Amino acid sequence: MSDVQTWIKETVSNTPVVLFMKGTAQFPQCGFSGRAIQILKACGVENIATVNVLDDPEVRQGIKEYSNWPTIPQLYIKGEFIGGSDIMNEMFESGELKALLDA
């Protein structure tokens, strides 16, 4: 396992809610990342741990390989890959995401 893969594994394992995104929670750099932040805030998540993949090309590629998912943003809850903004939106609308965050 490469250093980037090890770092990603440790990050998602040791942080309850992590969003790998383009930009930051305060300044998202794409609409999908912005929507993902809005969804998490609407679910009551106050301290959103984010990783700006635009800061490091290795992390940007590494997270795609780690999850076997081609797009960003990517949400992890308690070490488990949840999905991107479309899946987050579906889970938010059904109430499933808030239940998972509250568990």
PDB file of N, CA and C in Angstrom:
ATOM      1  N   MET A   1       0.845  -1.184   0.000  1.00  0.00           N
ATOM      2  CA  MET A   1       0.000   0.000   0.000  1.00  0.00           C
ATOM      3  C   MET A   1       0.890   1.247   0.000  1.00  0.00           C
ATOM      4  N   SER A   2       0.590   2.180  -0.889  1.00  0.00           N
ATOM      5  CA  SER A   2       1.399   3.389  -0.992  1.00  0.00           C
ATOM      6  C   SER A   2       1.167   4.297   0.209  1.00  0.00           C
ATOM      7  N   ASP A   3       2.034   5.290   0.347  1.00  0.00           N
ATOM      8  CA  ASP A   3       1.890   6.251   1.438  1.00  0.00           C
ATOM      9  C   ASP A   3       0.550   6.976   1.364  1.00  0.00           C
ATOM     10  N   VAL A   4       0.111   7.334   0.154  1.00  0.00           N
ATOM     11  CA  VAL A   4      -1.165   8.036  -0.011  1.00  0.00           C
ATOM     12  C   VAL A   4      -2.320   7.123   0.400  1.00  0.00           C
ATOM     13  N   GLN A   5      -2.278   5.880  -0.034  1.00  0.00           N
ATOM     14  CA  GLN A   5      -3.343   4.939   0.325  1.00  0.00           C
ATOM     15  C   GLN A   5      -3.382   4.708   1.831  1.00  0.00           C
ATOM     16  N   THR A   6      -2.218   4.613   2.450  1.00  0.00           N
ATOM     17  CA  THR A   6      -2.149   4.450   3.908  1.00  0.00           C
ATOM     18  C   THR A   6      -2.743   5.670   4.599  1.00  0.00           C
ATOM     19  N   TRP A   7      -2.393   6.854   4.130  1.00  0.00           N
ATOM     20  CA  TRP A   7      -2.914   8.095   4.714  1.00  0.00           C
ATOM     21  C   TRP A   7      -4.432   8.175   4.569  1.00  0.00           C
ATOM     22  N   ILE A   8      -4.950   7.831   3.385  1.00  0.00           N
ATOM     23  CA  ILE A   8      -6.398   7.852   3.163  1.00  0.00           C
ATOM     24  C   ILE A   8      -7.088   6.871   4.104  1.00  0.00           C
ATOM     25  N   LYS A   9      -6.561   5.661   4.205  1.00  0.00           N
ATOM     26  CA  LYS A   9      -7.161   4.644   5.081  1.00  0.00           C
ATOM     27  C   LYS A   9      -7.190   5.127   6.526  1.00  0.00           C
ATOM     28  N   GLU A  10      -6.093   5.699   6.994  1.00  0.00           N
ATOM     29  CA  GLU A  10      -6.046   6.215   8.367  1.00  0.00           C
ATOM     30  C   GLU A  10      -7.021   7.368   8.561  1.00  0.00           C
ATOM     31  N   THR A  11      -7.116   8.245   7.571  1.00  0.00           N
ATOM     32  CA  THR A  11      -8.008   9.398   7.665  1.00  0.00           C
ATOM     33  C   THR A  11      -9.464   8.959   7.763  1.00  0.00           C
ATOM     34  N   VAL A  12      -9.894   8.068   6.870  1.00  0.00           N
ATOM     35  CA  VAL A  12     -11.303   7.655   6.905  1.00  0.00           C
ATOM     36  C   VAL A  12     -11.606   6.758   8.107  1.00  0.00           C
ATOM     37  N   SER A  13     -10.610   6.056   8.597  1.00  0.00           N
ATOM     38  CA  SER A  13     -10.815   5.174   9.753  1.00  0.00           C
ATOM     39  C   SER A  13     -10.864   5.941  11.070  1.00  0.00           C
ATOM     40  N   ASN A  14     -10.110   7.033  11.157  1.00  0.00           N
ATOM     41  CA  ASN A  14      -9.977   7.746  12.429  1.00  0.00           C
ATOM     42  C   ASN A  14     -10.840   9.003  12.544  1.00  0.00           C
ATOM     43  N   THR A  15     -11.564   9.343  11.505  1.00  0.00           N
ATOM     44  CA  THR A  15     -12.399  10.543  11.509  1.00  0.00           C
ATOM     45  C   THR A  15     -13.832  10.108  11.232  1.00  0.00           C
ATOM     46  N   PRO A  16     -14.777  10.448  12.117  1.00  0.00           N
ATOM     47  CA  PRO A  16     -16.152   9.945  11.959  1.00  0.00           C
ATOM     48  C   PRO A  16     -16.820  10.328  10.630  1.00  0.00           C
ATOM     49  N   VAL A  17     -16.655  11.570  10.193  1.00  0.00           N
ATOM     50  CA  VAL A  17     -17.256  12.025   8.935  1.00  0.00           C
ATOM     51  C   VAL A  17     -16.189  12.771   8.141  1.00  0.00           C
ATOM     52  N   VAL A  18     -15.871  12.267   6.946  1.00  0.00           N
ATOM     53  CA  VAL A  18     -14.862  12.898   6.096  1.00  0.00           C
ATOM     54  C   VAL A  18     -15.436  13.064   4.693  1.00  0.00           C
ATOM     55  N   LEU A  19     -15.284  14.271   4.161  1.00  0.00           N
ATOM     56  CA  LEU A  19     -15.680  14.535   2.786  1.00  0.00           C
ATOM     57  C   LEU A  19     -14.443  14.916   1.980  1.00  0.00           C
ATOM     58  N   PHE A  20     -14.122  14.078   1.001  1.00  0.00           N
ATOM     59  CA  PHE A  20     -13.068  14.419   0.046  1.00  0.00           C
ATOM     60  C   PHE A  20     -13.762  15.241  -1.027  1.00  0.00           C
ATOM     61  N   MET A  21     -13.283  16.484  -1.223  1.00  0.00           N
ATOM     62  CA  MET A  21     -13.997  17.413  -2.079  1.00  0.00           C
ATOM     63  C   MET A  21     -13.046  18.317  -2.844  1.00  0.00           C
ATOM     64  N   LYS A  22     -13.609  19.072  -3.770  1.00  0.00           N
ATOM     65  CA  LYS A  22     -12.850  20.097  -4.475  1.00  0.00           C
ATOM     66  C   LYS A  22     -13.103  21.409  -3.761  1.00  0.00           C
ATOM     67  N   GLY A  23     -12.060  21.951  -3.146  1.00  0.00           N
ATOM     68  CA  GLY A  23     -12.181  23.168  -2.356  1.00  0.00           C
ATOM     69  C   GLY A  23     -12.338  22.854  -0.886  1.00  0.00           C
ATOM     70  N   THR A  24     -12.893  23.817  -0.149  1.00  0.00           N
ATOM     71  CA  THR A  24     -13.088  23.662   1.291  1.00  0.00           C
ATOM     72  C   THR A  24     -14.567  23.854   1.615  1.00  0.00           C
ATOM     73  N   ALA A  25     -14.926  23.528   2.842  1.00  0.00           N
ATOM     74  CA  ALA A  25     -16.316  23.718   3.273  1.00  0.00           C
ATOM     75  C   ALA A  25     -16.724  25.182   3.141  1.00  0.00           C
ATOM     76  N   GLN A  26     -15.789  26.079   3.421  1.00  0.00           N
ATOM     77  CA  GLN A  26     -16.073  27.508   3.334  1.00  0.00           C
ATOM     78  C   GLN A  26     -16.072  28.013   1.892  1.00  0.00           C
ATOM     79  N   PHE A  27     -15.329  27.348   1.018  1.00  0.00           N
ATOM     80  CA  PHE A  27     -15.200  27.811  -0.358  1.00  0.00           C
ATOM     81  C   PHE A  27     -15.116  26.616  -1.314  1.00  0.00           C
ATOM     82  N   PRO A  28     -16.246  25.932  -1.548  1.00  0.00           N
ATOM     83  CA  PRO A  28     -16.238  24.801  -2.477  1.00  0.00           C
ATOM     84  C   PRO A  28     -15.852  25.256  -3.883  1.00  0.00           C
ATOM     85  N   GLN A  29     -15.121  24.403  -4.589  1.00  0.00           N
ATOM     86  CA  GLN A  29     -14.639  24.746  -5.925  1.00  0.00           C
ATOM     87  C   GLN A  29     -15.426  24.069  -7.047  1.00  0.00           C
ATOM     88  N   CYS A  30     -16.516  23.385  -6.711  1.00  0.00           N
ATOM     89  CA  CYS A  30     -17.406  22.844  -7.732  1.00  0.00           C
ATOM     90  C   CYS A  30     -18.797  22.708  -7.132  1.00  0.00           C
ATOM     91  N   GLY A  31     -19.779  22.694  -7.993  1.00  0.00           N
ATOM     92  CA  GLY A  31     -21.167  22.627  -7.538  1.00  0.00           C
ATOM     93  C   GLY A  31     -21.487  21.367  -6.754  1.00  0.00           C
ATOM     94  N   PHE A  32     -20.929  20.245  -7.174  1.00  0.00           N
ATOM     95  CA  PHE A  32     -21.205  18.981  -6.479  1.00  0.00           C
ATOM     96  C   PHE A  32     -20.645  19.002  -5.058  1.00  0.00           C
ATOM     97  N   SER A  33     -19.435  19.533  -4.909  1.00  0.00           N
ATOM     98  CA  SER A  33     -18.844  19.642  -3.570  1.00  0.00           C
ATOM     99  C   SER A  33     -19.650  20.616  -2.713  1.00  0.00           C
ATOM    100  N   GLY A  34     -20.099  21.714  -3.313  1.00  0.00           N
ATOM    101  CA  GLY A  34     -20.922  22.675  -2.581  1.00  0.00           C
ATOM    102  C   GLY A  34     -22.217  22.051  -2.105  1.00  0.00           C
ATOM    103  N   ARG A  35     -22.837  21.262  -2.969  1.00  0.00           N
ATOM    104  CA  ARG A  35     -24.088  20.587  -2.592  1.00  0.00           C
ATOM    105  C   ARG A  35     -23.830  19.580  -1.471  1.00  0.00           C
ATOM    106  N   ALA A  36     -22.734  18.863  -1.543  1.00  0.00           N
ATOM    107  CA  ALA A  36     -22.411  17.884  -0.501  1.00  0.00           C
ATOM    108  C   ALA A  36     -22.274  18.563   0.862  1.00  0.00           C
ATOM    109  N   ILE A  37     -21.633  19.723   0.891  1.00  0.00           N
ATOM    110  CA  ILE A  37     -21.491  20.472   2.146  1.00  0.00           C
ATOM    111  C   ILE A  37     -22.863  20.920   2.642  1.00  0.00           C
ATOM    112  N   GLN A  38     -23.701  21.430   1.747  1.00  0.00           N
ATOM    113  CA  GLN A  38     -25.050  21.865   2.135  1.00  0.00           C
ATOM    114  C   GLN A  38     -25.838  20.715   2.745  1.00  0.00           C
ATOM    115  N   ILE A  39     -25.728  19.540   2.160  1.00  0.00           N
ATOM    116  CA  ILE A  39     -26.451  18.367   2.666  1.00  0.00           C
ATOM    117  C   ILE A  39     -25.968  18.014   4.069  1.00  0.00           C
ATOM    118  N   LEU A  40     -24.646  17.987   4.266  1.00  0.00           N
ATOM    119  CA  LEU A  40     -24.118  17.643   5.585  1.00  0.00           C
ATOM    120  C   LEU A  40     -24.554  18.668   6.638  1.00  0.00           C
ATOM    121  N   LYS A  41     -24.527  19.939   6.281  1.00  0.00           N
ATOM    122  CA  LYS A  41     -24.977  20.978   7.222  1.00  0.00           C
ATOM    123  C   LYS A  41     -26.460  20.822   7.532  1.00  0.00           C
ATOM    124  N   ALA A  42     -27.261  20.494   6.522  1.00  0.00           N
ATOM    125  CA  ALA A  42     -28.698  20.293   6.719  1.00  0.00           C
ATOM    126  C   ALA A  42     -28.979  19.097   7.626  1.00  0.00           C
ATOM    127  N   CYS A  43     -28.042  18.162   7.667  1.00  0.00           N
ATOM    128  CA  CYS A  43     -28.165  16.992   8.550  1.00  0.00           C
ATOM    129  C   CYS A  43     -27.665  17.296   9.962  1.00  0.00           C
ATOM    130  N   GLY A  44     -27.163  18.497  10.166  1.00  0.00           N
ATOM    131  CA  GLY A  44     -26.709  18.889  11.494  1.00  0.00           C
ATOM    132  C   GLY A  44     -25.249  18.607  11.793  1.00  0.00           C
ATOM    133  N   VAL A  45     -24.477  18.234  10.789  1.00  0.00           N
ATOM    134  CA  VAL A  45     -23.041  18.008  11.001  1.00  0.00           C
ATOM    135  C   VAL A  45     -22.376  19.372  11.124  1.00  0.00           C
ATOM    136  N   GLU A  46     -21.752  19.619  12.281  1.00  0.00           N
ATOM    137  CA  GLU A  46     -21.164  20.933  12.525  1.00  0.00           C
ATOM    138  C   GLU A  46     -19.682  20.984  12.177  1.00  0.00           C
ATOM    139  N   ASN A  47     -18.935  20.004  12.606  1.00  0.00           N
ATOM    140  CA  ASN A  47     -17.501  19.976  12.330  1.00  0.00           C
ATOM    141  C   ASN A  47     -17.245  19.002  11.192  1.00  0.00           C
ATOM    142  N   ILE A  48     -17.361  19.504   9.982  1.00  0.00           N
ATOM    143  CA  ILE A  48     -17.192  18.654   8.808  1.00  0.00           C
ATOM    144  C   ILE A  48     -15.698  18.563   8.483  1.00  0.00           C
ATOM    145  N   ALA A  49     -15.163  17.369   8.573  1.00  0.00           N
ATOM    146  CA  ALA A  49     -13.764  17.162   8.189  1.00  0.00           C
ATOM    147  C   ALA A  49     -13.715  17.039   6.675  1.00  0.00           C
ATOM    148  N   THR A  50     -12.959  17.919   6.045  1.00  0.00           N
ATOM    149  CA  THR A  50     -12.859  17.884   4.593  1.00  0.00           C
ATOM    150  C   THR A  50     -11.400  17.749   4.170  1.00  0.00           C
ATOM    151  N   VAL A  51     -11.224  17.159   2.998  1.00  0.00           N
ATOM    152  CA  VAL A  51      -9.909  17.067   2.371  1.00  0.00           C
ATOM    153  C   VAL A  51     -10.062  17.684   0.988  1.00  0.00           C
ATOM    154  N   ASN A  52      -9.308  18.740   0.735  1.00  0.00           N
ATOM    155  CA  ASN A  52      -9.340  19.407  -0.559  1.00  0.00           C
ATOM    156  C   ASN A  52      -8.428  18.662  -1.521  1.00  0.00           C
ATOM    157  N   VAL A  53      -9.025  17.915  -2.445  1.00  0.00           N
ATOM    158  CA  VAL A  53      -8.218  17.109  -3.365  1.00  0.00           C
ATOM    159  C   VAL A  53      -7.464  17.969  -4.378  1.00  0.00           C
ATOM    160  N   LEU A  54      -7.843  19.239  -4.500  1.00  0.00           N
ATOM    161  CA  LEU A  54      -7.129  20.123  -5.428  1.00  0.00           C
ATOM    162  C   LEU A  54      -5.749  20.508  -4.900  1.00  0.00           C
ATOM    163  N   ASP A  55      -5.523  20.307  -3.593  1.00  0.00           N
ATOM    164  CA  ASP A  55      -4.233  20.623  -2.989  1.00  0.00           C
ATOM    165  C   ASP A  55      -3.148  19.597  -3.309  1.00  0.00           C
ATOM    166  N   ASP A  56      -3.563  18.369  -3.672  1.00  0.00           N
ATOM    167  CA  ASP A  56      -2.584  17.302  -3.864  1.00  0.00           C
ATOM    168  C   ASP A  56      -3.068  16.320  -4.934  1.00  0.00           C
ATOM    169  N   PRO A  57      -2.444  16.325  -6.105  1.00  0.00           N
ATOM    170  CA  PRO A  57      -2.851  15.415  -7.185  1.00  0.00           C
ATOM    171  C   PRO A  57      -2.795  13.933  -6.786  1.00  0.00           C
ATOM    172  N   GLU A  58      -1.855  13.586  -5.907  1.00  0.00           N
ATOM    173  CA  GLU A  58      -1.760  12.187  -5.467  1.00  0.00           C
ATOM    174  C   GLU A  58      -2.981  11.779  -4.657  1.00  0.00           C
ATOM    175  N   VAL A  59      -3.454  12.676  -3.797  1.00  0.00           N
ATOM    176  CA  VAL A  59      -4.660  12.381  -3.005  1.00  0.00           C
ATOM    177  C   VAL A  59      -5.870  12.340  -3.936  1.00  0.00           C
ATOM    178  N   ARG A  60      -5.918  13.258  -4.880  1.00  0.00           N
ATOM    179  CA  ARG A  60      -7.043  13.305  -5.828  1.00  0.00           C
ATOM    180  C   ARG A  60      -7.175  11.985  -6.583  1.00  0.00           C
ATOM    181  N   GLN A  61      -6.067  11.447  -7.064  1.00  0.00           N
ATOM    182  CA  GLN A  61      -6.103  10.163  -7.757  1.00  0.00           C
ATOM    183  C   GLN A  61      -6.232   9.012  -6.766  1.00  0.00           C
ATOM    184  N   GLY A  62      -5.565   9.139  -5.637  1.00  0.00           N
ATOM    185  CA  GLY A  62      -5.561   8.064  -4.641  1.00  0.00           C
ATOM    186  C   GLY A  62      -6.930   7.758  -4.072  1.00  0.00           C
ATOM    187  N   ILE A  63      -7.754   8.784  -3.861  1.00  0.00           N
ATOM    188  CA  ILE A  63      -9.079   8.526  -3.284  1.00  0.00           C
ATOM    189  C   ILE A  63      -9.969   7.803  -4.292  1.00  0.00           C
ATOM    190  N   LYS A  64      -9.778   8.098  -5.564  1.00  0.00           N
ATOM    191  CA  LYS A  64     -10.551   7.400  -6.600  1.00  0.00           C
ATOM    192  C   LYS A  64     -10.190   5.918  -6.637  1.00  0.00           C
ATOM    193  N   GLU A  65      -8.906   5.629  -6.461  1.00  0.00           N
ATOM    194  CA  GLU A  65      -8.450   4.235  -6.438  1.00  0.00           C
ATOM    195  C   GLU A  65      -8.891   3.555  -5.148  1.00  0.00           C
ATOM    196  N   TYR A  66      -8.817   4.270  -4.034  1.00  0.00           N
ATOM    197  CA  TYR A  66      -9.180   3.700  -2.727  1.00  0.00           C
ATOM    198  C   TYR A  66     -10.629   3.224  -2.726  1.00  0.00           C
ATOM    199  N   SER A  67     -11.515   4.053  -3.258  1.00  0.00           N
ATOM    200  CA  SER A  67     -12.944   3.745  -3.232  1.00  0.00           C
ATOM    201  C   SER A  67     -13.422   2.997  -4.469  1.00  0.00           C
ATOM    202  N   ASN A  68     -12.581   2.985  -5.514  1.00  0.00           N
ATOM    203  CA  ASN A  68     -12.989   2.458  -6.810  1.00  0.00           C
ATOM    204  C   ASN A  68     -14.211   3.231  -7.318  1.00  0.00           C
ATOM    205  N   TRP A  69     -14.183   4.540  -7.087  1.00  0.00           N
ATOM    206  CA  TRP A  69     -15.272   5.441  -7.489  1.00  0.00           C
ATOM    207  C   TRP A  69     -14.626   6.590  -8.269  1.00  0.00           C
ATOM    208  N   PRO A  70     -15.111   6.902  -9.474  1.00  0.00           N
ATOM    209  CA  PRO A  70     -14.381   7.821 -10.352  1.00  0.00           C
ATOM    210  C   PRO A  70     -14.549   9.313 -10.070  1.00  0.00           C
ATOM    211  N   THR A  71     -15.511   9.688  -9.246  1.00  0.00           N
ATOM    212  CA  THR A  71     -15.804  11.119  -9.096  1.00  0.00           C
ATOM    213  C   THR A  71     -15.598  11.619  -7.674  1.00  0.00           C
ATOM    214  N   ILE A  72     -15.508  12.933  -7.582  1.00  0.00           N
ATOM    215  CA  ILE A  72     -15.361  13.636  -6.315  1.00  0.00           C
ATOM    216  C   ILE A  72     -16.475  14.661  -6.286  1.00  0.00           C
ATOM    217  N   PRO A  73     -17.156  14.851  -5.182  1.00  0.00           N
ATOM    218  CA  PRO A  73     -16.807  14.505  -3.806  1.00  0.00           C
ATOM    219  C   PRO A  73     -17.096  13.045  -3.453  1.00  0.00           C
ATOM    220  N   GLN A  74     -16.483  12.626  -2.343  1.00  0.00           N
ATOM    221  CA  GLN A  74     -16.703  11.302  -1.785  1.00  0.00           C
ATOM    222  C   GLN A  74     -16.874  11.437  -0.277  1.00  0.00           C
ATOM    223  N   LEU A  75     -17.959  10.859   0.234  1.00  0.00           N
ATOM    224  CA  LEU A  75     -18.259  10.922   1.660  1.00  0.00           C
ATOM    225  C   LEU A  75     -17.966   9.587   2.326  1.00  0.00           C
ATOM    226  N   TYR A  76     -17.305   9.682   3.490  1.00  0.00           N
ATOM    227  CA  TYR A  76     -17.045   8.507   4.335  1.00  0.00           C
ATOM    228  C   TYR A  76     -17.631   8.771   5.711  1.00  0.00           C
ATOM    229  N   ILE A  77     -18.376   7.807   6.223  1.00  0.00           N
ATOM    230  CA  ILE A  77     -18.927   7.891   7.572  1.00  0.00           C
ATOM    231  C   ILE A  77     -18.467   6.660   8.334  1.00  0.00           C
ATOM    232  N   LYS A  78     -17.775   6.892   9.441  1.00  0.00           N
ATOM    233  CA  LYS A  78     -17.252   5.814  10.288  1.00  0.00           C
ATOM    234  C   LYS A  78     -16.471   4.793   9.461  1.00  0.00           C
ATOM    235  N   GLY A  79     -15.628   5.302   8.560  1.00  0.00           N
ATOM    236  CA  GLY A  79     -14.762   4.442   7.762  1.00  0.00           C
ATOM    237  C   GLY A  79     -15.408   3.832   6.537  1.00  0.00           C
ATOM    238  N   GLU A  80     -16.713   4.017   6.368  1.00  0.00           N
ATOM    239  CA  GLU A  80     -17.427   3.397   5.258  1.00  0.00           C
ATOM    240  C   GLU A  80     -17.665   4.411   4.136  1.00  0.00           C
ATOM    241  N   PHE A  81     -17.367   4.005   2.914  1.00  0.00           N
ATOM    242  CA  PHE A  81     -17.625   4.854   1.748  1.00  0.00           C
ATOM    243  C   PHE A  81     -19.126   4.909   1.506  1.00  0.00           C
ATOM    244  N   ILE A  82     -19.668   6.121   1.465  1.00  0.00           N
ATOM    245  CA  ILE A  82     -21.103   6.300   1.255  1.00  0.00           C
ATOM    246  C   ILE A  82     -21.407   6.577  -0.208  1.00  0.00           C
ATOM    247  N   GLY A  83     -20.680   7.515  -0.814  1.00  0.00           N
ATOM    248  CA  GLY A  83     -20.900   7.827  -2.215  1.00  0.00           C
ATOM    249  C   GLY A  83     -20.617   9.288  -2.492  1.00  0.00           C
ATOM    250  N   GLY A  84     -21.046   9.724  -3.670  1.00  0.00           N
ATOM    251  CA  GLY A  84     -20.867  11.104  -4.095  1.00  0.00           C
ATOM    252  C   GLY A  84     -22.100  11.937  -3.825  1.00  0.00           C
ATOM    253  N   SER A  85     -22.167  13.107  -4.432  1.00  0.00           N
ATOM    254  CA  SER A  85     -23.242  14.041  -4.108  1.00  0.00           C
ATOM    255  C   SER A  85     -24.621  13.532  -4.534  1.00  0.00           C
ATOM    256  N   ASP A  86     -24.716  12.801  -5.644  1.00  0.00           N
ATOM    257  CA  ASP A  86     -26.023  12.278  -6.065  1.00  0.00           C
ATOM    258  C   ASP A  86     -26.559  11.270  -5.049  1.00  0.00           C
ATOM    259  N   ILE A  87     -25.704  10.364  -4.609  1.00  0.00           N
ATOM    260  CA  ILE A  87     -26.118   9.371  -3.614  1.00  0.00           C
ATOM    261  C   ILE A  87     -26.427  10.066  -2.289  1.00  0.00           C
ATOM    262  N   MET A  88     -25.591  11.037  -1.918  1.00  0.00           N
ATOM    263  CA  MET A  88     -25.851  11.800  -0.688  1.00  0.00           C
ATOM    264  C   MET A  88     -27.216  12.474  -0.764  1.00  0.00           C
ATOM    265  N   ASN A  89     -27.541  13.056  -1.913  1.00  0.00           N
ATOM    266  CA  ASN A  89     -28.815  13.749  -2.082  1.00  0.00           C
ATOM    267  C   ASN A  89     -29.993  12.785  -1.943  1.00  0.00           C
ATOM    268  N   GLU A  90     -29.898  11.620  -2.575  1.00  0.00           N
ATOM    269  CA  GLU A  90     -30.953  10.602  -2.468  1.00  0.00           C
ATOM    270  C   GLU A  90     -31.129  10.158  -1.020  1.00  0.00           C
ATOM    271  N   MET A  91     -30.011   9.900  -0.340  1.00  0.00           N
ATOM    272  CA  MET A  91     -30.073   9.463   1.058  1.00  0.00           C
ATOM    273  C   MET A  91     -30.596  10.574   1.966  1.00  0.00           C
ATOM    274  N   PHE A  92     -30.277  11.825   1.647  1.00  0.00           N
ATOM    275  CA  PHE A  92     -30.762  12.962   2.421  1.00  0.00           C
ATOM    276  C   PHE A  92     -32.270  13.076   2.283  1.00  0.00           C
ATOM    277  N   GLU A  93     -32.767  12.995   1.052  1.00  0.00           N
ATOM    278  CA  GLU A  93     -34.204  13.131   0.807  1.00  0.00           C
ATOM    279  C   GLU A  93     -35.007  12.018   1.462  1.00  0.00           C
ATOM    280  N   SER A  94     -34.452  10.825   1.562  1.00  0.00           N
ATOM    281  CA  SER A  94     -35.162   9.696   2.173  1.00  0.00           C
ATOM    282  C   SER A  94     -35.014   9.671   3.699  1.00  0.00           C
ATOM    283  N   GLY A  95     -34.106  10.505   4.243  1.00  0.00           N
ATOM    284  CA  GLY A  95     -33.856  10.500   5.687  1.00  0.00           C
ATOM    285  C   GLY A  95     -32.786   9.509   6.108  1.00  0.00           C
ATOM    286  N   GLU A  96     -32.320   8.710   5.165  1.00  0.00           N
ATOM    287  CA  GLU A  96     -31.344   7.669   5.457  1.00  0.00           C
ATOM    288  C   GLU A  96     -29.997   8.238   5.892  1.00  0.00           C
ATOM    289  N   LEU A  97     -29.580   9.362   5.281  1.00  0.00           N
ATOM    290  CA  LEU A  97     -28.281   9.936   5.604  1.00  0.00           C
ATOM    291  C   LEU A  97     -28.262  10.470   7.027  1.00  0.00           C
ATOM    292  N   LYS A  98     -29.298  11.191   7.421  1.00  0.00           N
ATOM    293  CA  LYS A  98     -29.348  11.742   8.790  1.00  0.00           C
ATOM    294  C   LYS A  98     -29.349  10.611   9.801  1.00  0.00           C
ATOM    295  N   ALA A  99     -30.096   9.548   9.529  1.00  0.00           N
ATOM    296  CA  ALA A  99     -30.133   8.381  10.430  1.00  0.00           C
ATOM    297  C   ALA A  99     -28.745   7.769  10.563  1.00  0.00           C
ATOM    298  N   LEU A 100     -28.020   7.660   9.465  1.00  0.00           N
ATOM    299  CA  LEU A 100     -26.680   7.093   9.487  1.00  0.00           C
ATOM    300  C   LEU A 100     -25.726   7.993  10.267  1.00  0.00           C
ATOM    301  N   LEU A 101     -25.855   9.301  10.078  1.00  0.00           N
ATOM    302  CA  LEU A 101     -24.998  10.254  10.801  1.00  0.00           C
ATOM    303  C   LEU A 101     -25.305  10.266  12.293  1.00  0.00           C
ATOM    304  N   ASP A 102     -26.566  10.058  12.650  1.00  0.00           N
ATOM    305  CA  ASP A 102     -26.987  10.093  14.055  1.00  0.00           C
ATOM    306  C   ASP A 102     -26.701   8.786  14.794  1.00  0.00           C
ATOM    307  N   ALA A 103     -26.457   7.722  14.047  1.00  0.00           N
ATOM    308  CA  ALA A 103     -26.276   6.387  14.665  1.00  0.00           C
ATOM    309  C   ALA A 103     -25.007   6.328  15.497  1.00  0.00           C
TER     310      ALA A 103
END
